[in-house]
Amino acid sequence: MARAKKNGDIEIKRKITVKELKKQWVLLAWSAALVIYGLIFYYSPLLGLVMAFKRYKIGTTLLDAFTAEWCGFEHFQFLFSKPLFWEALRNTVCMGVINLVTSFILAITFAILLNEIKISFIKKSIQTISYLPHFLSWVIVCSIIHQAFTSKGIVNVLLGAGTNLAYDVFCGIPFVNDWFLDNNILNKFPYLFWSDENWFWPIVAFTNLWKETGWNAIIYLAAITSIDPCLYEAASIDGAGRFGKMFHITLPGIRSTVVILLLMNVGWILNAGFEMAYLLDNETIRHFSTTIDIYSLEWAIKSMNYGRGTAIGLFKSLASVSLIVIANGIAKLFGEESLF
Amino acid sequence: MKKRTVVPVLLGLSALAIAATAGCTQKQEKYKTFTMFATMTGTEISDDNEVQQIIAEKTGVKVKESWLAGQDPAEAVGTMLASDTLTDYIDAGNAFPDLLEAKKLVAWDPYIEKYPNLKAMYTEAEWDGFRQADGKIYWANVFQNHKNAATTCTHNDEAFWIQARVLEWGGYPEVKTLDDYFNLIEKYIAANPTDKDGAKFIGYTCLCEGWKYYCIENAGQFLDGYPNDGSVIVDKSSGKPTIVDYNTTPTTKRYLKKLNEEYAKGIVDREFATQTEDEYIANLSSGHVLGMCDQYWNFQQINDTLKSHGRDLDGCNYIPLGLTIEKGMENRWHTYGDTVNVSSGVAVTTACKDPEAAFKFLSDVLDQEIHDLRFWGVKDVDYKVDENGKFYHTEEMRKNAADADYKRNHLCTYSYLPQWGGTSDDHINANFPTEQGSEFQLSLAEPVVNVFKAYGVDNYVQMIGSPEEPLGAWFPMWSYSNDLKPEMEGGMAWKEMGEVKHEWLPKLVTTDDFDGMWEDYMKAYEAVHPQEFLDVMQVELDRRIEAAAKYN
């Protein structure tokens, strides 16, 4: 369908003829199947969104959702009238942004640093070890983290609960010694991380980093390998050192990958850490640990109010789409790659 | 060459596999397999469990049980409903109204008439209690139901518990009030700050996770001398039974203030509010916790762990105390006789392809022979019979019965299917080994026996010493509030009261300024209109009294 011109340019034939269609009937049939698949599995479930505006109680068939009584924006009014919903929204956005930013920075840094290791055996081992936690389920990771931050957990032990370990290690340094004594640090341990709401978001961010950094770095490592080695050689000849090459060749080389991934991940902000929030929270820090998903679990699934659940879902989808559109606009404004 | 050998081998293997599966299905067709889900945490027994096999051969039915893992009942049932993956049998706990509304349950009525075993479970009046708005019965509770002579030795209810060794150390003192209780624990910790393994003692802990927060929430009603109506107090003093809110009584305030003081003194576990249930159970099993307030059924599993580590001989078993707020009051921590909880039980769902067989099996498991297999095990393997026909255990059998592996592979109690307490039809043996007087005494660790001796009692029930009296016709009121949904009248208030208490009770215990915070708490509490809930409870109370009057 394309033929090379003399000067090397490629001309695309745009006109669709009946003859052409006949020739490609197999391909067309396959794509028709794909369209039908999409309509059935991606578009028809969207009809269920009417539940957000109806008084639907779970019944024998899904058709009940369409015959139920209309209730206008009642479900949305209920949501917006609850202070806990706004708290949940704040928590979700904050945790989402913290997770997004920290995991991005760390994954990119990790990938670049790993790339600098020249001994392939060590490089491969570090990479494998770093992405292994990704394959643990959240339940396991969260129980480990929960244990680690209790009063008898490893974090408190390392910080010096009962053992004065941190003090013993650092007490030789005069400045640190004074700081320990002035701030009465030794009596502050064991510190109760789980009853301090200020610690919840950092712990969630840490958990997310521990589990996902290695995995997230894989894609950047792949992007780095596609950078033309000639560029590095040329830079060396021009006198660039290691850091020079990192900043002027590696980083710009993966910039488009970074921007596209960032844009795509912005859409996931509102899904931030359902598992972590669900598995790590407790009554004393509820105001900072409830996310939108937990809220909908509590007020929609548990009370079997699927209408309200759909309303929450619709709200989330609209917010996510607007986030992507805004981020995409900003990327375009700065002349970066964009999704659409 | 290689390919040529691989293909026939593969073909041969797959043929074998097909033959094997075919063989399996033929074997399984000898009996039906039903699935069951109970909204409680539990241990799954292994697929080739021996007693389960024997029961299957005798009745033609095998039930594969699954339990709650991590979620709460409403979540679990909600997801099953939404994804249409209901099991054949279900104990949906407080999610039953949703199943009912979705029309997923099979009515018991025709089968109650057909199977005398089922009919005998409850009196006409009790069965009427299970009837739903359409006049039909969809589930029946399986617990707290005895036949022949009653035999209770254990206190399966809530209490303030204390380790046997603390009582022994204190010279078996009178512990009648909340103040006595904490005084004793304080003195014990002052004298023995650490356990023999060097770990620091936790004087008192209190579970606050999810719905198990009753451990901190409802002690107020008991300390005032009321029985476990659960969500409210029913006050009979004025002649007409009246609903009273225990959340705001002076006693509840005093109780929480006491916890607050003890927290400041370091007696109450600093992590009580943030521990998970698993961590709580692990703490109790370690023997480092001296006391707590809880329902016996919630923590009884730790007894096996204590026994297997020899900690029972150190006096780590818990003894229930019938505390009140002031001296000289009667306590009603123990509920005598059967409490019929009409809000939950076992049901057959519409997912069951053969309800006829399902109900027959519910009846079959009540046959004395099957019942003995479930709770006593296999004759001469799990228990022996003496010349008078009395069942007894040897030391090894007793050890087996506490061994988790043995239980998983050998014993099958179907603990959430219909069962009888009380005495067997032979009028000699108890239906549960734990209630067999002679066995009960032998199963106790020495420190517990010493405690009983010192206080001049024979068992846990006498230890707690609640007066024996007839229950009100409305008892327990919690069987109504458990099923209250936000969409129902008073339901929103009930749910939000729960949220307020979940948040504020731990804060009240840990705060530096109790009185100031109590005022804030009361403001937050009044803001969710608890009166709406109390009014609904009063209506239900009146309705129950009236309904019961029919049978008198």
JSON list of N, CA, C and O in Angstrom, two decimals, chain A residues 57-58 60 78 82 146-147 150-151 190 192 194-195 278 282-284 287 297-299 302 304-306 308, chain B residues 70-72 74-75 78 81-82 98 101 208 270-271 273-274 276 279 487 492 495-496 499 502-503 506:
[
{"chain": "A", "resi": 57, "resn": "LYS", "atom": "N", "xyz": [-32.46, -1.02, 44.39]},
{"chain": "A", "resi": 57, "resn": "LYS", "atom": "CA", "xyz": [-32.08, -1.97, 45.45]},
{"chain": "A", "resi": 57, "resn": "LYS", "atom": "C", "xyz": [-31.78, -3.28, 44.76]},
{"chain": "A", "resi": 57, "resn": "LYS", "atom": "O", "xyz": [-32.47, -3.67, 43.81]},
{"chain": "A", "resi": 58, "resn": "ILE", "atom": "N", "xyz": [-30.76, -3.96, 45.23]},
{"chain": "A", "resi": 58, "resn": "ILE", "atom": "CA", "xyz": [-30.37, -5.19, 44.55]},
{"chain": "A", "resi": 58, "resn": "ILE", "atom": "C", "xyz": [-31.53, -6.17, 44.54]},
{"chain": "A", "resi": 58, "resn": "ILE", "atom": "O", "xyz": [-32.21, -6.37, 45.53]},
{"chain": "A", "resi": 60, "resn": "THR", "atom": "N", "xyz": [-33.51, -9.45, 41.80]},
{"chain": "A", "resi": 60, "resn": "THR", "atom": "CA", "xyz": [-33.22, -10.70, 41.14]},
{"chain": "A", "resi": 60, "resn": "THR", "atom": "C", "xyz": [-32.47, -10.49, 39.82]},
{"chain": "A", "resi": 60, "resn": "THR", "atom": "O", "xyz": [-31.61, -11.27, 39.48]},
{"chain": "A", "resi": 78, "resn": "PHE", "atom": "N", "xyz": [-26.38, 13.33, 48.93]},
{"chain": "A", "resi": 78, "resn": "PHE", "atom": "CA", "xyz": [-25.99, 12.62, 50.15]},
{"chain": "A", "resi": 78, "resn": "PHE", "atom": "C", "xyz": [-24.48, 12.66, 50.33]},
{"chain": "A", "resi": 78, "resn": "PHE", "atom": "O", "xyz": [-23.97, 13.00, 51.38]},
{"chain": "A", "resi": 82, "resn": "LYS", "atom": "N", "xyz": [-21.80, 14.97, 53.34]},
{"chain": "A", "resi": 82, "resn": "LYS", "atom": "CA", "xyz": [-21.09, 14.28, 54.43]},
{"chain": "A", "resi": 82, "resn": "LYS", "atom": "C", "xyz": [-19.66, 14.81, 54.55]},
{"chain": "A", "resi": 82, "resn": "LYS", "atom": "O", "xyz": [-18.90, 14.71, 53.58]},
{"chain": "A", "resi": 146, "resn": "HIS", "atom": "N", "xyz": [2.69, -3.41, 59.14]},
{"chain": "A", "resi": 146, "resn": "HIS", "atom": "CA", "xyz": [1.98, -3.14, 60.39]},
{"chain": "A", "resi": 146, "resn": "HIS", "atom": "C", "xyz": [2.80, -3.63, 61.58]},
{"chain": "A", "resi": 146, "resn": "HIS", "atom": "O", "xyz": [2.97, -2.92, 62.56]},
{"chain": "A", "resi": 147, "resn": "GLN", "atom": "N", "xyz": [3.32, -4.84, 61.45]},
{"chain": "A", "resi": 147, "resn": "GLN", "atom": "CA", "xyz": [4.17, -5.38, 62.52]},
{"chain": "A", "resi": 147, "resn": "GLN", "atom": "C", "xyz": [5.40, -4.51, 62.73]},
{"chain": "A", "resi": 147, "resn": "GLN", "atom": "O", "xyz": [5.79, -4.23, 63.86]},
{"chain": "A", "resi": 150, "resn": "THR", "atom": "N", "xyz": [4.83, -1.42, 64.91]},
{"chain": "A", "resi": 150, "resn": "THR", "atom": "CA", "xyz": [4.24, -1.49, 66.25]},
{"chain": "A", "resi": 150, "resn": "THR", "atom": "C", "xyz": [5.35, -1.21, 67.28]},
{"chain": "A", "resi": 150, "resn": "THR", "atom": "O", "xyz": [6.51, -1.07, 66.93]},
{"chain": "A", "resi": 151, "resn": "SER", "atom": "N", "xyz": [4.95, -1.17, 68.56]},
{"chain": "A", "resi": 151, "resn": "SER", "atom": "CA", "xyz": [5.92, -0.77, 69.58]},
{"chain": "A", "resi": 151, "resn": "SER", "atom": "C", "xyz": [7.08, -1.76, 69.68]},
{"chain": "A", "resi": 151, "resn": "SER", "atom": "O", "xyz": [8.19, -1.41, 70.03]},
{"chain": "A", "resi": 190, "resn": "PRO", "atom": "N", "xyz": [9.27, 3.36, 72.85]},
{"chain": "A", "resi": 190, "resn": "PRO", "atom": "CA", "xyz": [8.76, 3.10, 71.51]},
{"chain": "A", "resi": 190, "resn": "PRO", "atom": "C", "xyz": [7.73, 4.14, 71.07]},
{"chain": "A", "resi": 190, "resn": "PRO", "atom": "O", "xyz": [6.86, 4.50, 71.85]},
{"chain": "A", "resi": 192, "resn": "LEU", "atom": "N", "xyz": [4.52, 5.35, 69.02]},
{"chain": "A", "resi": 192, "resn": "LEU", "atom": "CA", "xyz": [3.33, 4.67, 68.52]},
{"chain": "A", "resi": 192, "resn": "LEU", "atom": "C", "xyz": [2.89, 5.25, 67.19]},
{"chain": "A", "resi": 192, "resn": "LEU", "atom": "O", "xyz": [2.08, 6.15, 67.12]},
{"chain": "A", "resi": 194, "resn": "TRP", "atom": "N", "xyz": [1.12, 4.05, 64.83]},
{"chain": "A", "resi": 194, "resn": "TRP", "atom": "CA", "xyz": [-0.25, 3.81, 64.35]},
{"chain": "A", "resi": 194, "resn": "TRP", "atom": "C", "xyz": [-1.28, 4.69, 65.03]},
{"chain": "A", "resi": 194, "resn": "TRP", "atom": "O", "xyz": [-2.41, 4.73, 64.60]},
{"chain": "A", "resi": 195, "resn": "SER", "atom": "N", "xyz": [-0.92, 5.34, 66.13]},
{"chain": "A", "resi": 195, "resn": "SER", "atom": "CA", "xyz": [-1.94, 6.23, 66.68]},
{"chain": "A", "resi": 195, "resn": "SER", "atom": "C", "xyz": [-1.64, 7.69, 66.38]},
{"chain": "A", "resi": 195, "resn": "SER", "atom": "O", "xyz": [-2.29, 8.57, 66.89]},
{"chain": "A", "resi": 278, "resn": "TYR", "atom": "N", "xyz": [-6.99, 0.23, 53.41]},
{"chain": "A", "resi": 278, "resn": "TYR", "atom": "CA", "xyz": [-7.91, -0.75, 53.99]},
{"chain": "A", "resi": 278, "resn": "TYR", "atom": "C", "xyz": [-7.19, -1.62, 55.01]},
{"chain": "A", "resi": 278, "resn": "TYR", "atom": "O", "xyz": [-7.75, -1.93, 56.07]},
{"chain": "A", "resi": 282, "resn": "ASN", "atom": "N", "xyz": [-6.78, 2.28, 61.27]},
{"chain": "A", "resi": 282, "resn": "ASN", "atom": "CA", "xyz": [-7.43, 1.91, 62.52]},
{"chain": "A", "resi": 282, "resn": "ASN", "atom": "C", "xyz": [-8.27, 3.08, 62.99]},
{"chain": "A", "resi": 282, "resn": "ASN", "atom": "O", "xyz": [-8.24, 4.15, 62.40]},
{"chain": "A", "resi": 283, "resn": "GLU", "atom": "N", "xyz": [-9.05, 2.86, 64.06]},
{"chain": "A", "resi": 283, "resn": "GLU", "atom": "CA", "xyz": [-10.05, 3.85, 64.45]},
{"chain": "A", "resi": 283, "resn": "GLU", "atom": "C", "xyz": [-9.44, 5.21, 64.79]},
{"chain": "A", "resi": 283, "resn": "GLU", "atom": "O", "xyz": [-10.05, 6.24, 64.57]},
{"chain": "A", "resi": 284, "resn": "THR", "atom": "N", "xyz": [-8.24, 5.21, 65.36]},
{"chain": "A", "resi": 284, "resn": "THR", "atom": "CA", "xyz": [-7.72, 6.48, 65.88]},
{"chain": "A", "resi": 284, "resn": "THR", "atom": "C", "xyz": [-7.23, 7.42, 64.78]},
{"chain": "A", "resi": 284, "resn": "THR", "atom": "O", "xyz": [-7.06, 8.60, 65.02]},
{"chain": "A", "resi": 287, "resn": "HIS", "atom": "N", "xyz": [-9.66, 9.74, 60.28]},
{"chain": "A", "resi": 287, "resn": "HIS", "atom": "CA", "xyz": [-9.86, 10.96, 59.51]},
{"chain": "A", "resi": 287, "resn": "HIS", "atom": "C", "xyz": [-8.78, 11.18, 58.46]},
{"chain": "A", "resi": 287, "resn": "HIS", "atom": "O", "xyz": [-8.94, 11.98, 57.55]},
{"chain": "A", "resi": 297, "resn": "LEU", "atom": "N", "xyz": [-16.96, 1.58, 50.01]},
{"chain": "A", "resi": 297, "resn": "LEU", "atom": "CA", "xyz": [-17.14, 0.25, 50.59]},
{"chain": "A", "resi": 297, "resn": "LEU", "atom": "C", "xyz": [-18.07, 0.35, 51.79]},
{"chain": "A", "resi": 297, "resn": "LEU", "atom": "O", "xyz": [-19.00, -0.44, 51.97]},
{"chain": "A", "resi": 298, "resn": "GLU", "atom": "N", "xyz": [-17.83, 1.37, 52.62]},
{"chain": "A", "resi": 298, "resn": "GLU", "atom": "CA", "xyz": [-18.59, 1.53, 53.86]},
{"chain": "A", "resi": 298, "resn": "GLU", "atom": "C", "xyz": [-20.04, 1.92, 53.58]},
{"chain": "A", "resi": 298, "resn": "GLU", "atom": "O", "xyz": [-20.96, 1.36, 54.16]},
{"chain": "A", "resi": 299, "resn": "TRP", "atom": "N", "xyz": [-20.23, 2.90, 52.68]},
{"chain": "A", "resi": 299, "resn": "TRP", "atom": "CA", "xyz": [-21.58, 3.46, 52.51]},
{"chain": "A", "resi": 299, "resn": "TRP", "atom": "C", "xyz": [-22.31, 2.92, 51.29]},
{"chain": "A", "resi": 299, "resn": "TRP", "atom": "O", "xyz": [-23.47, 3.24, 51.08]},
{"chain": "A", "resi": 302, "resn": "LYS", "atom": "N", "xyz": [-21.35, -2.14, 51.70]},
{"chain": "A", "resi": 302, "resn": "LYS", "atom": "CA", "xyz": [-21.79, -2.74, 52.96]},
{"chain": "A", "resi": 302, "resn": "LYS", "atom": "C", "xyz": [-23.27, -2.49, 53.21]},
{"chain": "A", "resi": 302, "resn": "LYS", "atom": "O", "xyz": [-23.94, -3.30, 53.81]},
{"chain": "A", "resi": 304, "resn": "MET", "atom": "N", "xyz": [-25.30, -2.17, 50.80]},
{"chain": "A", "resi": 304, "resn": "MET", "atom": "CA", "xyz": [-25.93, -2.67, 49.57]},
{"chain": "A", "resi": 304, "resn": "MET", "atom": "C", "xyz": [-26.66, -1.56, 48.81]},
{"chain": "A", "resi": 304, "resn": "MET", "atom": "O", "xyz": [-27.67, -1.80, 48.20]},
{"chain": "A", "resi": 305, "resn": "ASN", "atom": "N", "xyz": [-26.16, -0.35, 48.89]},
{"chain": "A", "resi": 305, "resn": "ASN", "atom": "CA", "xyz": [-26.76, 0.74, 48.17]},
{"chain": "A", "resi": 305, "resn": "ASN", "atom": "C", "xyz": [-25.96, 0.96, 46.89]},
{"chain": "A", "resi": 305, "resn": "ASN", "atom": "O", "xyz": [-25.07, 1.80, 46.82]},
{"chain": "A", "resi": 306, "resn": "TYR", "atom": "N", "xyz": [-26.30, 0.20, 45.86]},
{"chain": "A", "resi": 306, "resn": "TYR", "atom": "CA", "xyz": [-25.49, 0.22, 44.65]},
{"chain": "A", "resi": 306, "resn": "TYR", "atom": "C", "xyz": [-25.65, 1.53, 43.89]},
{"chain": "A", "resi": 306, "resn": "TYR", "atom": "O", "xyz": [-24.76, 1.94, 43.15]},
{"chain": "A", "resi": 308, "resn": "ARG", "atom": "N", "xyz": [-25.79, 4.52, 45.25]},
{"chain": "A", "resi": 308, "resn": "ARG", "atom": "CA", "xyz": [-24.82, 5.44, 45.82]},
{"chain": "A", "resi": 308, "resn": "ARG", "atom": "C", "xyz": [-23.40, 5.05, 45.39]},
{"chain": "A", "resi": 308, "resn": "ARG", "atom": "O", "xyz": [-22.58, 5.91, 45.08]},
{"chain": "B", "resi": 70, "resn": "GLY", "atom": "N", "xyz": [-10.66, -11.59, 56.76]},
{"chain": "B", "resi": 70, "resn": "GLY", "atom": "CA", "xyz": [-10.31, -10.19, 56.60]},
{"chain": "B", "resi": 70, "resn": "GLY", "atom": "C", "xyz": [-11.48, -9.23, 56.45]},
{"chain": "B", "resi": 70, "resn": "GLY", "atom": "O", "xyz": [-11.48, -8.19, 57.07]},
{"chain": "B", "resi": 71, "resn": "GLN", "atom": "N", "xyz": [-12.50, -9.60, 55.67]},
{"chain": "B", "resi": 71, "resn": "GLN", "atom": "CA", "xyz": [-13.60, -8.65, 55.47]},
{"chain": "B", "resi": 71, "resn": "GLN", "atom": "C", "xyz": [-14.54, -8.68, 56.67]},
{"chain": "B", "resi": 71, "resn": "GLN", "atom": "O", "xyz": [-14.39, -9.47, 57.57]},
{"chain": "B", "resi": 72, "resn": "ASP", "atom": "N", "xyz": [-15.56, -7.80, 56.63]},
{"chain": "B", "resi": 72, "resn": "ASP", "atom": "CA", "xyz": [-16.62, -7.98, 57.62]},
{"chain": "B", "resi": 72, "resn": "ASP", "atom": "C", "xyz": [-17.84, -8.59, 56.95]},
{"chain": "B", "resi": 72, "resn": "ASP", "atom": "O", "xyz": [-17.92, -8.66, 55.72]},
{"chain": "B", "resi": 74, "resn": "ALA", "atom": "N", "xyz": [-20.95, -7.88, 56.22]},
{"chain": "B", "resi": 74, "resn": "ALA", "atom": "CA", "xyz": [-21.71, -7.18, 55.19]},
{"chain": "B", "resi": 74, "resn": "ALA", "atom": "C", "xyz": [-20.93, -7.09, 53.89]},
{"chain": "B", "resi": 74, "resn": "ALA", "atom": "O", "xyz": [-21.48, -7.26, 52.80]},
{"chain": "B", "resi": 75, "resn": "GLU", "atom": "N", "xyz": [-19.63, -6.85, 54.00]},
{"chain": "B", "resi": 75, "resn": "GLU", "atom": "CA", "xyz": [-18.79, -6.78, 52.81]},
{"chain": "B", "resi": 75, "resn": "GLU", "atom": "C", "xyz": [-18.80, -8.10, 52.06]},
{"chain": "B", "resi": 75, "resn": "GLU", "atom": "O", "xyz": [-19.00, -8.16, 50.86]},
{"chain": "B", "resi": 78, "resn": "GLY", "atom": "N", "xyz": [-22.18, -8.90, 50.63]},
{"chain": "B", "resi": 78, "resn": "GLY", "atom": "CA", "xyz": [-22.43, -7.94, 49.56]},
{"chain": "B", "resi": 78, "resn": "GLY", "atom": "C", "xyz": [-21.73, -8.32, 48.27]},
{"chain": "B", "resi": 78, "resn": "GLY", "atom": "O", "xyz": [-22.32, -8.31, 47.20]},
{"chain": "B", "resi": 81, "resn": "LEU", "atom": "N", "xyz": [-23.32, -11.44, 46.75]},
{"chain": "B", "resi": 81, "resn": "LEU", "atom": "CA", "xyz": [-24.58, -11.12, 46.10]},
{"chain": "B", "resi": 81, "resn": "LEU", "atom": "C", "xyz": [-24.33, -10.44, 44.76]},
{"chain": "B", "resi": 81, "resn": "LEU", "atom": "O", "xyz": [-24.93, -10.80, 43.75]},
{"chain": "B", "resi": 82, "resn": "ALA", "atom": "N", "xyz": [-23.42, -9.47, 44.78]},
{"chain": "B", "resi": 82, "resn": "ALA", "atom": "CA", "xyz": [-23.18, -8.70, 43.56]},
{"chain": "B", "resi": 82, "resn": "ALA", "atom": "C", "xyz": [-22.59, -9.57, 42.47]},
{"chain": "B", "resi": 82, "resn": "ALA", "atom": "O", "xyz": [-22.87, -9.39, 41.30]},
{"chain": "B", "resi": 98, "resn": "ASP", "atom": "N", "xyz": [-30.45, -8.33, 53.66]},
{"chain": "B", "resi": 98, "resn": "ASP", "atom": "CA", "xyz": [-30.14, -8.06, 52.26]},
{"chain": "B", "resi": 98, "resn": "ASP", "atom": "C", "xyz": [-30.41, -9.26, 51.38]},
{"chain": "B", "resi": 98, "resn": "ASP", "atom": "O", "xyz": [-30.93, -9.14, 50.28]},
{"chain": "B", "resi": 101, "resn": "GLU", "atom": "N", "xyz": [-34.09, -9.50, 50.95]},
{"chain": "B", "resi": 101, "resn": "GLU", "atom": "CA", "xyz": [-34.61, -8.50, 50.02]},
{"chain": "B", "resi": 101, "resn": "GLU", "atom": "C", "xyz": [-34.30, -8.91, 48.58]},
{"chain": "B", "resi": 101, "resn": "GLU", "atom": "O", "xyz": [-35.09, -8.67, 47.68]},
{"chain": "B", "resi": 208, "resn": "CYS", "atom": "N", "xyz": [-10.29, -3.04, 69.71]},
{"chain": "B", "resi": 208, "resn": "CYS", "atom": "CA", "xyz": [-11.17, -1.99, 69.18]},
{"chain": "B", "resi": 208, "resn": "CYS", "atom": "C", "xyz": [-11.43, -2.15, 67.70]},
{"chain": "B", "resi": 208, "resn": "CYS", "atom": "O", "xyz": [-12.04, -1.30, 67.07]},
{"chain": "B", "resi": 270, "resn": "ARG", "atom": "N", "xyz": [-0.60, 0.38, 75.62]},
{"chain": "B", "resi": 270, "resn": "ARG", "atom": "CA", "xyz": [-0.53, 1.63, 74.88]},
{"chain": "B", "resi": 270, "resn": "ARG", "atom": "C", "xyz": [-1.02, 1.47, 73.44]},
{"chain": "B", "resi": 270, "resn": "ARG", "atom": "O", "xyz": [-1.37, 2.43, 72.79]},
{"chain": "B", "resi": 271, "resn": "GLU", "atom": "N", "xyz": [-1.01, 0.24, 72.97]},
{"chain": "B", "resi": 271, "resn": "GLU", "atom": "CA", "xyz": [-1.42, 0.03, 71.58]},
{"chain": "B", "resi": 271, "resn": "GLU", "atom": "C", "xyz": [-2.80, -0.61, 71.45]},
{"chain": "B", "resi": 271, "resn": "GLU", "atom": "O", "xyz": [-3.13, -1.17, 70.42]},
{"chain": "B", "resi": 273, "resn": "ALA", "atom": "N", "xyz": [-5.70, 0.49, 70.96]},
{"chain": "B", "resi": 273, "resn": "ALA", "atom": "CA", "xyz": [-6.62, 1.00, 69.95]},
{"chain": "B", "resi": 273, "resn": "ALA", "atom": "C", "xyz": [-6.14, 0.71, 68.54]},
{"chain": "B", "resi": 273, "resn": "ALA", "atom": "O", "xyz": [-6.92, 0.77, 67.60]},
{"chain": "B", "resi": 274, "resn": "THR", "atom": "N", "xyz": [-4.86, 0.44, 68.36]},
{"chain": "B", "resi": 274, "resn": "THR", "atom": "CA", "xyz": [-4.36, 0.27, 67.01]},
{"chain": "B", "resi": 274, "resn": "THR", "atom": "C", "xyz": [-4.01, -1.17, 66.68]},
{"chain": "B", "resi": 274, "resn": "THR", "atom": "O", "xyz": [-3.64, -1.47, 65.56]},
{"chain": "B", "resi": 276, "resn": "THR", "atom": "N", "xyz": [-4.42, -5.01, 65.59]},
{"chain": "B", "resi": 276, "resn": "THR", "atom": "CA", "xyz": [-5.37, -5.77, 64.80]},
{"chain": "B", "resi": 276, "resn": "THR", "atom": "C", "xyz": [-5.84, -6.95, 65.64]},
{"chain": "B", "resi": 276, "resn": "THR", "atom": "O", "xyz": [-5.25, -7.25, 66.67]},
{"chain": "B", "resi": 279, "resn": "GLU", "atom": "N", "xyz": [-3.14, -9.48, 66.10]},
{"chain": "B", "resi": 279, "resn": "GLU", "atom": "CA", "xyz": [-2.14, -9.09, 67.09]},
{"chain": "B", "resi": 279, "resn": "GLU", "atom": "C", "xyz": [-2.66, -9.26, 68.51]},
{"chain": "B", "resi": 279, "resn": "GLU", "atom": "O", "xyz": [-1.94, -9.67, 69.42]},
{"chain": "B", "resi": 487, "resn": "GLU", "atom": "N", "xyz": [-30.99, 2.56, 55.75]},
{"chain": "B", "resi": 487, "resn": "GLU", "atom": "CA", "xyz": [-32.19, 2.99, 55.04]},
{"chain": "B", "resi": 487, "resn": "GLU", "atom": "C", "xyz": [-33.44, 2.87, 55.91]},
{"chain": "B", "resi": 487, "resn": "GLU", "atom": "O", "xyz": [-34.48, 3.43, 55.59]},
{"chain": "B", "resi": 492, "resn": "MET", "atom": "N", "xyz": [-29.99, 5.08, 60.32]},
{"chain": "B", "resi": 492, "resn": "MET", "atom": "CA", "xyz": [-28.91, 6.01, 60.06]},
{"chain": "B", "resi": 492, "resn": "MET", "atom": "C", "xyz": [-28.29, 6.46, 61.38]},
{"chain": "B", "resi": 492, "resn": "MET", "atom": "O", "xyz": [-27.07, 6.52, 61.52]},
{"chain": "B", "resi": 495, "resn": "LYS", "atom": "N", "xyz": [-26.07, 3.67, 62.72]},
{"chain": "B", "resi": 495, "resn": "LYS", "atom": "CA", "xyz": [-24.79, 3.53, 62.04]},
{"chain": "B", "resi": 495, "resn": "LYS", "atom": "C", "xyz": [-23.85, 4.67, 62.44]},
{"chain": "B", "resi": 495, "resn": "LYS", "atom": "O", "xyz": [-22.67, 4.44, 62.72]},
{"chain": "B", "resi": 496, "resn": "GLU", "atom": "N", "xyz": [-24.41, 5.87, 62.50]},
{"chain": "B", "resi": 496, "resn": "GLU", "atom": "CA", "xyz": [-23.54, 7.01, 62.82]},
{"chain": "B", "resi": 496, "resn": "GLU", "atom": "C", "xyz": [-23.13, 7.02, 64.30]},
{"chain": "B", "resi": 496, "resn": "GLU", "atom": "O", "xyz": [-22.02, 7.44, 64.63]},
{"chain": "B", "resi": 499, "resn": "GLU", "atom": "N", "xyz": [-20.14, 4.97, 64.36]},
{"chain": "B", "resi": 499, "resn": "GLU", "atom": "CA", "xyz": [-18.95, 5.67, 63.87]},
{"chain": "B", "resi": 499, "resn": "GLU", "atom": "C", "xyz": [-18.40, 6.63, 64.92]},
{"chain": "B", "resi": 499, "resn": "GLU", "atom": "O", "xyz": [-17.20, 6.71, 65.13]},
{"chain": "B", "resi": 502, "resn": "HIS", "atom": "N", "xyz": [-16.77, 4.52, 67.68]},
{"chain": "B", "resi": 502, "resn": "HIS", "atom": "CA", "xyz": [-15.52, 3.96, 67.18]},
{"chain": "B", "resi": 502, "resn": "HIS", "atom": "C", "xyz": [-14.40, 4.98, 67.29]},
{"chain": "B", "resi": 502, "resn": "HIS", "atom": "O", "xyz": [-13.28, 4.68, 67.65]},
{"chain": "B", "resi": 503, "resn": "GLU", "atom": "N", "xyz": [-14.73, 6.23, 66.95]},
{"chain": "B", "resi": 503, "resn": "GLU", "atom": "CA", "xyz": [-13.71, 7.26, 66.92]},
{"chain": "B", "resi": 503, "resn": "GLU", "atom": "C", "xyz": [-13.37, 7.77, 68.32]},
{"chain": "B", "resi": 503, "resn": "GLU", "atom": "O", "xyz": [-12.19, 7.94, 68.64]},
{"chain": "B", "resi": 506, "resn": "PRO", "atom": "N", "xyz": [-11.65, 5.24, 72.01]},
{"chain": "B", "resi": 506, "resn": "PRO", "atom": "CA", "xyz": [-10.19, 5.13, 72.23]},
{"chain": "B", "resi": 506, "resn": "PRO", "atom": "C", "xyz": [-9.57, 6.47, 72.61]},
{"chain": "B", "resi": 506, "resn": "PRO", "atom": "O", "xyz": [-8.69, 6.53, 73.46]}
]
